[in-house]
PDB file of C-alpha atoms and ligand atoms in Angstrom:
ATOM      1  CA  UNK A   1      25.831  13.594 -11.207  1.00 65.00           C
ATOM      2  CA  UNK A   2      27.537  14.644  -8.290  1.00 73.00           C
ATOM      3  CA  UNK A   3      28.776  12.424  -5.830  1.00 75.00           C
ATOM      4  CA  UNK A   4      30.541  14.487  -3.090  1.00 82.00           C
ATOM      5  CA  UNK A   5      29.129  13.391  -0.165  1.00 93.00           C
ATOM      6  CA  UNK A   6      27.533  10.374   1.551  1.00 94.00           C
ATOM      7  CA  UNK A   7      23.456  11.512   0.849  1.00 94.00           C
ATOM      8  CA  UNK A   8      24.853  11.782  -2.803  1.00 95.00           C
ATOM      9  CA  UNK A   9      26.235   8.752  -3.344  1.00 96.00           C
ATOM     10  CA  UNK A  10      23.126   7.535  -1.432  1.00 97.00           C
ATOM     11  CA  UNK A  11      21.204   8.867  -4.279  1.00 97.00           C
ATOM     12  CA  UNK A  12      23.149   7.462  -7.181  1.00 96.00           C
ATOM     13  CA  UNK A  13      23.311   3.873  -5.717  1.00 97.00           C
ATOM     14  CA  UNK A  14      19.432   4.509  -5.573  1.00 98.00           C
ATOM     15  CA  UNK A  15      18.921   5.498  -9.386  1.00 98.00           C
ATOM     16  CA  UNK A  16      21.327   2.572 -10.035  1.00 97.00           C
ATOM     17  CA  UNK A  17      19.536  -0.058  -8.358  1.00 98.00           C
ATOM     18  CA  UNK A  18      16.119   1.244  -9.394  1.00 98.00           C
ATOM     19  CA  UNK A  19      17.516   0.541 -13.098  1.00 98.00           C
ATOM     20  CA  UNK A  20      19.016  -2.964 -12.312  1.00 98.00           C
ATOM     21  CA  UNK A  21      16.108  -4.006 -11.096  1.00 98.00           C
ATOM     22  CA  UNK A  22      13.802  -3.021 -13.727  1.00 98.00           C
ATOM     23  CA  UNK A  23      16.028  -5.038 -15.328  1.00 97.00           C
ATOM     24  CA  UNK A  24      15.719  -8.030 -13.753  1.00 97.00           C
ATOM     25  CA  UNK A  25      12.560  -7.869 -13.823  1.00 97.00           C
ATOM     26  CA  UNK A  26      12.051  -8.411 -17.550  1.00 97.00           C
ATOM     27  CA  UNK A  27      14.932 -10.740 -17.541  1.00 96.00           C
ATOM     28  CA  UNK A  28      13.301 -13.266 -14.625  1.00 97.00           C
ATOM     29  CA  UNK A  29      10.599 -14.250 -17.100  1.00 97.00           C
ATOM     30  CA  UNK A  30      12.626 -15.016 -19.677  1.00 95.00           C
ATOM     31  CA  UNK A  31      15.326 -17.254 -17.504  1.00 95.00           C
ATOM     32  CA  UNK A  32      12.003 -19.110 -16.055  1.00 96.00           C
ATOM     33  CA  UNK A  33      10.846 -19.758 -19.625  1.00 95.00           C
ATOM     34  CA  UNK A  34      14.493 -21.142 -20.439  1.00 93.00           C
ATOM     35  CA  UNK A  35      14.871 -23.104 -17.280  1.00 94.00           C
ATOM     36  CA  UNK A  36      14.524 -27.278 -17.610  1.00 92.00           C
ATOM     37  CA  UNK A  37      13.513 -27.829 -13.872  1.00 93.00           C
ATOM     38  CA  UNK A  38      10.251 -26.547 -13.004  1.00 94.00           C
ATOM     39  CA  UNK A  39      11.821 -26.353  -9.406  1.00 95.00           C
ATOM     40  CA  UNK A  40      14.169 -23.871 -11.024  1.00 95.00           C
ATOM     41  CA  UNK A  41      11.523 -22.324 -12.864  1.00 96.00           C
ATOM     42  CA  UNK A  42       9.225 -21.727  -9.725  1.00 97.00           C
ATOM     43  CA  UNK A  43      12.076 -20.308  -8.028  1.00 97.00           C
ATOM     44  CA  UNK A  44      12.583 -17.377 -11.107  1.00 97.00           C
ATOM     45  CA  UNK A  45       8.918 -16.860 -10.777  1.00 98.00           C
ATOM     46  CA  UNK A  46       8.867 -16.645  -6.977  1.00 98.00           C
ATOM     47  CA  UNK A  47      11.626 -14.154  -7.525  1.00 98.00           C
ATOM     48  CA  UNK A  48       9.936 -11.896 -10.020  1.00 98.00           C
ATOM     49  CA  UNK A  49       7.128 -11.504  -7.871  1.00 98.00           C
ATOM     50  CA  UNK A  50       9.689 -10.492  -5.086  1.00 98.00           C
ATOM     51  CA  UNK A  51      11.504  -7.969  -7.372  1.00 98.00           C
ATOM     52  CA  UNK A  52       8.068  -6.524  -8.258  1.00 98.00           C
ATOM     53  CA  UNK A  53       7.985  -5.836  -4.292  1.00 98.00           C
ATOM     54  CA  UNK A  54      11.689  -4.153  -5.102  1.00 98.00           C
ATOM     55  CA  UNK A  55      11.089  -2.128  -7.611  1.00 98.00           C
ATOM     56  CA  UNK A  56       8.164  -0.681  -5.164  1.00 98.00           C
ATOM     57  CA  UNK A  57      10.152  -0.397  -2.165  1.00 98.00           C
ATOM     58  CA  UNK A  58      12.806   1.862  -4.034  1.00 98.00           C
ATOM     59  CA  UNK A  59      10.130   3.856  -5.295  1.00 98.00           C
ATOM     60  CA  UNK A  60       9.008   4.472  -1.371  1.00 98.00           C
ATOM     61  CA  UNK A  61      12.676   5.571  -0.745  1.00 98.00           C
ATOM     62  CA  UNK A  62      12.610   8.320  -3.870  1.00 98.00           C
ATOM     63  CA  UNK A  63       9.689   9.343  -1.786  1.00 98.00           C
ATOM     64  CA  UNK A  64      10.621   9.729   1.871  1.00 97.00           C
ATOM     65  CA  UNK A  65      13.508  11.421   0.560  1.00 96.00           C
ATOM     66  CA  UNK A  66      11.906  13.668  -1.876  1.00 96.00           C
ATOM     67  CA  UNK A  67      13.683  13.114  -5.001  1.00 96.00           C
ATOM     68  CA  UNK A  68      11.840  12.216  -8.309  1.00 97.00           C
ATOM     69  CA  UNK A  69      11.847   8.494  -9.254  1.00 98.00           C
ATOM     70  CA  UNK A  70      14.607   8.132 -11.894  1.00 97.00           C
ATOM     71  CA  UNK A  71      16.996   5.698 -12.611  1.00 97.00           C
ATOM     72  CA  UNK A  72      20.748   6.024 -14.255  1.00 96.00           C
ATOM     73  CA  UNK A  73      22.468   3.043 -16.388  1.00 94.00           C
ATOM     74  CA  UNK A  74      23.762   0.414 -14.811  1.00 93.00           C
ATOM     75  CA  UNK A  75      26.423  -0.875 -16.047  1.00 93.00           C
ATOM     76  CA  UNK A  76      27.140  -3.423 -13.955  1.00 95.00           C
ATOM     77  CA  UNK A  77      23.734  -5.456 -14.635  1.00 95.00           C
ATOM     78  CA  UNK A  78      24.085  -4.841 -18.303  1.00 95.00           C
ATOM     79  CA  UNK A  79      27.394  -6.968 -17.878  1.00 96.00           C
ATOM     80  CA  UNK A  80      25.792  -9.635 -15.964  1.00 95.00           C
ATOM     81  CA  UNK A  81      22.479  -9.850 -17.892  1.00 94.00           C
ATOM     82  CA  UNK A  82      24.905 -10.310 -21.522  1.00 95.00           C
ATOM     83  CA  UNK A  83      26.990 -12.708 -19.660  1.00 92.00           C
ATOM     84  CA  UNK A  84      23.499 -14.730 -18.485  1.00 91.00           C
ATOM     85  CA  UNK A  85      22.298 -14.391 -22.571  1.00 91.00           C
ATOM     86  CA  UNK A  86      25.424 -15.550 -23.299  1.00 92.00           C
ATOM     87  CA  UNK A  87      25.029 -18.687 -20.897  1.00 88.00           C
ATOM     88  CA  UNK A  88      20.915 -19.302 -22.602  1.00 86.00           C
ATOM     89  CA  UNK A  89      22.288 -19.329 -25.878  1.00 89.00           C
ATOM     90  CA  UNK A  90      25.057 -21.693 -25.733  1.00 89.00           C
ATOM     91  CA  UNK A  91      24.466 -24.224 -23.426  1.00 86.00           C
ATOM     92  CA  UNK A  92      23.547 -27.134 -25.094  1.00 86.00           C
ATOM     93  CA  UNK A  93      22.173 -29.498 -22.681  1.00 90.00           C
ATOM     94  CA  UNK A  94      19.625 -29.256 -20.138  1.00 89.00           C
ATOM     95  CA  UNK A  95      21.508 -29.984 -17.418  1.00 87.00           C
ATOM     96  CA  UNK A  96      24.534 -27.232 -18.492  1.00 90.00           C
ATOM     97  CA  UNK A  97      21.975 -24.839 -19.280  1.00 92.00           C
ATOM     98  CA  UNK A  98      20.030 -24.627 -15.536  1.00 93.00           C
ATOM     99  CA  UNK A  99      23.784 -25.398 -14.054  1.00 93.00           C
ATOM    100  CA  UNK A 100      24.404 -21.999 -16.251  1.00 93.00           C
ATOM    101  CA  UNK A 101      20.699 -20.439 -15.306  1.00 95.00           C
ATOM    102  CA  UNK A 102      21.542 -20.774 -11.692  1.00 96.00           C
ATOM    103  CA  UNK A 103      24.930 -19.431 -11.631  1.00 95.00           C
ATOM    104  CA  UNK A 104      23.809 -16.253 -13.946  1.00 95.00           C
ATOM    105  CA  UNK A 105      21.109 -15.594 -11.775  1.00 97.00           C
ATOM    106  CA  UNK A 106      23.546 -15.993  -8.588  1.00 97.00           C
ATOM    107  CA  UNK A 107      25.699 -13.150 -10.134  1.00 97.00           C
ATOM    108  CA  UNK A 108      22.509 -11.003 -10.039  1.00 97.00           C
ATOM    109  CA  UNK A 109      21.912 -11.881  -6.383  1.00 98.00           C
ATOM    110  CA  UNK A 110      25.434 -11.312  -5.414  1.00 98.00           C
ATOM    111  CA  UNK A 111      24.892  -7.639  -7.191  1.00 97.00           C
ATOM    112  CA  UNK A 112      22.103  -6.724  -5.708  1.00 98.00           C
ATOM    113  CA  UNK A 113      23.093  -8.193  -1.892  1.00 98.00           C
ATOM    114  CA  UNK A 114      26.385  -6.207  -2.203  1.00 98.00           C
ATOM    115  CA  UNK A 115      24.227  -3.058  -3.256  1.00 98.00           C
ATOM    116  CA  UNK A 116      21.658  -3.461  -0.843  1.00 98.00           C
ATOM    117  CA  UNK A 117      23.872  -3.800   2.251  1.00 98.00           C
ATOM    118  CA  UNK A 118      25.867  -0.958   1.465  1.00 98.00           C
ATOM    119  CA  UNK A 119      22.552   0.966   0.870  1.00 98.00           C
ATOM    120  CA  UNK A 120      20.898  -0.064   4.021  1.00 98.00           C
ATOM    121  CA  UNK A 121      24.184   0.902   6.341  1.00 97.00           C
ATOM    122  CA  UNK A 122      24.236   4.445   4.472  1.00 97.00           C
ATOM    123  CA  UNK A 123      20.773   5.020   5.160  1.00 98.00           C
ATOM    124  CA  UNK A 124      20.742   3.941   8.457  1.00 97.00           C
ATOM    125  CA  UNK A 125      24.674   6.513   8.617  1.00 96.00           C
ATOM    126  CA  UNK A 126      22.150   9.322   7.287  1.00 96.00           C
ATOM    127  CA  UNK A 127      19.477   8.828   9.701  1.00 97.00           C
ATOM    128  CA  UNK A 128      16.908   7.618   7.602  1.00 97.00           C
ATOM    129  CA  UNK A 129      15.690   4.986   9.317  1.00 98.00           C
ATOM    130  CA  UNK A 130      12.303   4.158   7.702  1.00 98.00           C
ATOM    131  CA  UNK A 131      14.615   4.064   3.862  1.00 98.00           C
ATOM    132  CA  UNK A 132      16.931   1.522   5.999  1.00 98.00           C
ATOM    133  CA  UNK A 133      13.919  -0.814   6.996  1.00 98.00           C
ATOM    134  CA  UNK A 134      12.587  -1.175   3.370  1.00 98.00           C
ATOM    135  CA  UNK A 135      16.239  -1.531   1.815  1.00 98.00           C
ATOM    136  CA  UNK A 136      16.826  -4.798   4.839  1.00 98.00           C
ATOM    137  CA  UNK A 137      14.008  -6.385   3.450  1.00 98.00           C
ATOM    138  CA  UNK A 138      14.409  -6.267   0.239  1.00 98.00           C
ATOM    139  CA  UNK A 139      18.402  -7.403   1.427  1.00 98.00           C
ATOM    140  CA  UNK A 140      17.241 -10.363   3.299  1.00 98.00           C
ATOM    141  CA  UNK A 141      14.922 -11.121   0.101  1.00 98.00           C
ATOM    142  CA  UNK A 142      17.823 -11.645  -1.529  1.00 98.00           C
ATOM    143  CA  UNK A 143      19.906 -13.347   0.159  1.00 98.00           C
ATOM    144  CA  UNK A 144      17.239 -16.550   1.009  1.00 98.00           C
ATOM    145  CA  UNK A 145      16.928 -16.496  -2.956  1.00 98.00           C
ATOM    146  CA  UNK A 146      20.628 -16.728  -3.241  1.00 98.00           C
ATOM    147  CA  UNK A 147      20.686 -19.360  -0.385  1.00 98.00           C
ATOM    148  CA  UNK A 148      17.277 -21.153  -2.629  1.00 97.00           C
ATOM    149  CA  UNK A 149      19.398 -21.330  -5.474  1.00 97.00           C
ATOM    150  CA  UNK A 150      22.487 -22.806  -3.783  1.00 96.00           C
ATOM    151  CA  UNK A 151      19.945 -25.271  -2.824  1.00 96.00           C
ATOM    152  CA  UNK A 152      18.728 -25.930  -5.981  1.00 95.00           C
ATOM    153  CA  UNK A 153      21.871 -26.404  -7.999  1.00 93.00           C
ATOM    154  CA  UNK A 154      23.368 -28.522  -5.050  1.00 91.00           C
ATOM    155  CA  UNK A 155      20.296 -30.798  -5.127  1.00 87.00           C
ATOM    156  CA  UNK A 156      21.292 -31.163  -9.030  1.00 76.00           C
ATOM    157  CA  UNK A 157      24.460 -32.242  -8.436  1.00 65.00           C
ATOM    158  CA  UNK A 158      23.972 -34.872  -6.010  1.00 66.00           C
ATOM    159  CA  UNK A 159      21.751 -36.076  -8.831  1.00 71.00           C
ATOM    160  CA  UNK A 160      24.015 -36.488 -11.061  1.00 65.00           C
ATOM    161  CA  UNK A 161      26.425 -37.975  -9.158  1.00 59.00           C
ATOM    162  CA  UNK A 162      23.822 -40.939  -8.072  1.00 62.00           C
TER     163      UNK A 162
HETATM  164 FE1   FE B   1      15.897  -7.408  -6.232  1.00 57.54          FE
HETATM  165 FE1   FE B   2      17.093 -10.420  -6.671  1.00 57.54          FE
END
Protein backbone atom coordinates (compact mmCIF):
# COMPACT_ATOMS: atom_id res chain seq x y z
CA UNK A 1 0.00 0.00 0.00
CA UNK A 2 1.10 3.29 -0.71
CA UNK A 3 2.09 5.61 1.78
CA UNK A 4 3.20 8.87 0.04
CA UNK A 5 1.41 11.32 1.63
CA UNK A 6 -0.19 12.31 4.96
CA UNK A 7 -4.18 11.05 3.97
CA UNK A 8 -2.22 7.78 3.08
CA UNK A 9 -0.52 7.08 5.91
CA UNK A 10 -3.79 8.23 7.58
CA UNK A 11 -5.31 5.30 5.96
CA UNK A 12 -2.80 2.62 6.80
CA UNK A 13 -2.59 3.60 10.55
CA UNK A 14 -6.48 3.13 10.17
CA UNK A 15 -6.42 -0.54 8.66
CA UNK A 16 -3.71 -1.14 11.32
CA UNK A 17 -5.53 -0.18 14.26
CA UNK A 18 -8.82 -1.62 13.02
CA UNK A 19 -6.77 -5.08 13.09
CA UNK A 20 -5.14 -4.52 16.58
CA UNK A 21 -8.12 -3.99 17.96
CA UNK A 22 -10.02 -6.83 16.73
CA UNK A 23 -7.40 -8.27 18.36
CA UNK A 24 -7.72 -7.19 21.56
CA UNK A 25 -10.83 -7.80 21.58
CA UNK A 26 -10.66 -11.59 21.59
CA UNK A 27 -7.64 -11.39 23.73
CA UNK A 28 -9.52 -9.17 26.75
CA UNK A 29 -11.68 -12.20 27.51
CA UNK A 30 -9.19 -14.46 27.77
CA UNK A 31 -6.72 -12.16 30.14
CA UNK A 32 -10.07 -11.59 32.38
CA UNK A 33 -10.56 -15.36 32.56
CA UNK A 34 -6.73 -15.69 33.60
CA UNK A 35 -6.72 -12.81 35.98
CA UNK A 36 -6.66 -13.76 40.07
CA UNK A 37 -8.23 -10.37 41.22
CA UNK A 38 -11.69 -9.93 40.28
CA UNK A 39 -10.76 -6.11 40.52
CA UNK A 40 -8.39 -6.94 37.70
CA UNK A 41 -10.81 -8.99 36.05
CA UNK A 42 -13.64 -6.26 36.06
CA UNK A 43 -11.24 -3.91 34.74
CA UNK A 44 -10.47 -6.43 31.36
CA UNK A 45 -14.17 -6.68 31.12
CA UNK A 46 -14.87 -2.96 31.47
CA UNK A 47 -12.28 -2.67 28.76
CA UNK A 48 -13.71 -5.10 26.27
CA UNK A 49 -16.86 -3.45 26.36
CA UNK A 50 -14.89 -0.14 25.62
CA UNK A 51 -12.93 -1.71 22.69
CA UNK A 52 -16.28 -2.98 21.33
CA UNK A 53 -17.08 0.96 21.24
CA UNK A 54 -13.45 1.05 19.24
CA UNK A 55 -13.79 -1.23 16.91
CA UNK A 56 -17.19 0.84 16.01
CA UNK A 57 -15.76 4.15 16.05
CA UNK A 58 -13.03 3.10 13.40
CA UNK A 59 -15.61 1.67 11.40
CA UNK A 60 -17.42 5.38 11.43
CA UNK A 61 -14.01 6.79 10.22
CA UNK A 62 -13.78 4.10 7.05
CA UNK A 63 -17.08 5.75 6.52
CA UNK A 64 -16.81 9.53 6.62
CA UNK A 65 -13.89 9.00 4.59
CA UNK A 66 -15.25 6.64 2.11
CA UNK A 67 -12.93 3.83 2.09
CA UNK A 68 -14.12 0.16 2.60
CA UNK A 69 -13.64 -1.26 6.13
CA UNK A 70 -10.46 -3.40 5.94
CA UNK A 71 -7.79 -4.00 8.10
CA UNK A 72 -3.86 -4.89 7.32
CA UNK A 73 -1.57 -7.07 9.85
CA UNK A 74 -0.34 -5.66 12.60
CA UNK A 75 2.59 -6.56 13.54
CA UNK A 76 3.15 -4.74 16.32
CA UNK A 77 0.09 -6.28 18.43
CA UNK A 78 0.99 -9.71 17.26
CA UNK A 79 4.35 -9.00 19.23
CA UNK A 80 2.68 -7.78 22.24
CA UNK A 81 -0.24 -10.27 22.36
CA UNK A 82 2.79 -13.44 22.14
CA UNK A 83 4.73 -11.58 24.66
CA UNK A 84 1.27 -11.33 27.03
CA UNK A 85 0.74 -15.48 26.17
CA UNK A 86 4.03 -15.79 27.02
CA UNK A 87 3.50 -13.94 30.49
CA UNK A 88 -0.21 -16.42 31.09
CA UNK A 89 1.69 -19.37 30.56
CA UNK A 90 4.58 -19.06 32.75
CA UNK A 91 3.83 -17.25 35.62
CA UNK A 92 3.44 -19.44 38.30
CA UNK A 93 1.88 -17.65 41.07
CA UNK A 94 -1.06 -15.59 41.36
CA UNK A 95 0.39 -12.70 42.37
CA UNK A 96 3.32 -12.84 39.32
CA UNK A 97 0.74 -13.74 36.99
CA UNK A 98 -1.82 -10.40 37.44
CA UNK A 99 1.69 -8.40 38.20
CA UNK A 100 2.38 -9.97 34.49
CA UNK A 101 -1.54 -9.50 33.30
CA UNK A 102 -1.29 -5.87 34.11
CA UNK A 103 1.92 -5.03 32.60
CA UNK A 104 0.94 -7.05 29.19
CA UNK A 105 -2.13 -5.33 29.01
CA UNK A 106 -0.24 -1.84 29.73
CA UNK A 107 1.90 -2.58 26.57
CA UNK A 108 -1.43 -2.77 24.65
CA UNK A 109 -2.55 0.57 26.09
CA UNK A 110 0.70 2.22 25.47
CA UNK A 111 0.16 0.88 21.61
CA UNK A 112 -2.90 1.96 21.09
CA UNK A 113 -2.45 5.66 23.04
CA UNK A 114 0.68 6.21 20.84
CA UNK A 115 -1.53 5.22 17.70
CA UNK A 116 -4.42 7.06 18.61
CA UNK A 117 -2.74 10.43 19.27
CA UNK A 118 -0.88 10.40 16.23
CA UNK A 119 -4.20 9.49 14.44
CA UNK A 120 -6.26 12.13 16.01
CA UNK A 121 -3.50 15.10 15.21
CA UNK A 122 -3.43 13.77 11.43
CA UNK A 123 -7.00 13.90 11.17
CA UNK A 124 -7.49 16.97 12.72
CA UNK A 125 -3.86 18.17 9.98
CA UNK A 126 -6.35 16.80 7.15
CA UNK A 127 -9.34 18.61 8.15
CA UNK A 128 -11.42 15.95 9.19
CA UNK A 129 -12.68 17.05 12.11
CA UNK A 130 -15.67 14.76 12.88
CA UNK A 131 -12.75 11.42 12.28
CA UNK A 132 -10.62 13.57 14.97
CA UNK A 133 -13.55 13.69 17.60
CA UNK A 134 -14.23 9.87 17.50
CA UNK A 135 -10.35 8.96 17.41
CA UNK A 136 -10.01 11.57 21.04
CA UNK A 137 -12.41 9.50 22.57
CA UNK A 138 -11.49 6.46 21.96
CA UNK A 139 -7.67 8.17 23.02
CA UNK A 140 -8.88 9.39 26.29
CA UNK A 141 -10.57 5.76 26.70
CA UNK A 142 -7.40 4.61 26.81
CA UNK A 143 -5.49 6.40 28.62
CA UNK A 144 -7.99 6.32 32.06
CA UNK A 145 -7.64 2.41 31.44
CA UNK A 146 -3.94 2.75 31.41
CA UNK A 147 -4.14 5.19 34.43
CA UNK A 148 -6.97 2.16 36.07
CA UNK A 149 -4.39 -0.26 35.70
CA UNK A 150 -1.52 1.74 37.23
CA UNK A 151 -3.97 1.89 39.95
CA UNK A 152 -4.59 -1.49 40.21
CA UNK A 153 -1.12 -2.97 40.20
CA UNK A 154 0.03 -0.11 42.63
CA UNK A 155 -2.79 -1.04 45.05
CA UNK A 156 -1.12 -4.72 44.78
CA UNK A 157 1.98 -3.72 45.75
CA UNK A 158 1.31 -1.80 48.73
CA UNK A 159 -0.30 -5.11 49.63
CA UNK A 160 2.33 -6.93 49.58
CA UNK A 161 4.50 -4.85 51.19
CA UNK A 162 2.01 -4.65 54.42
FE1 LIG B 1 -8.85 0.26 22.05
FE1 LIG C 1 -7.36 -0.36 24.89
Amino acid sequence: MAMNSLDQLFTHFLKDMYTAEKTILETLPKMAKKADSSELRKAFEEHEKQTKNHVKRLEQVFKLMDERVAGVPCKAIEGIVAEGKEIMNEAESADALDAGLIAAAQAVEHYEIARYGTMAAWAKELGMDEAAELLHETLEEEVETDEKLSELAEERINQEAA
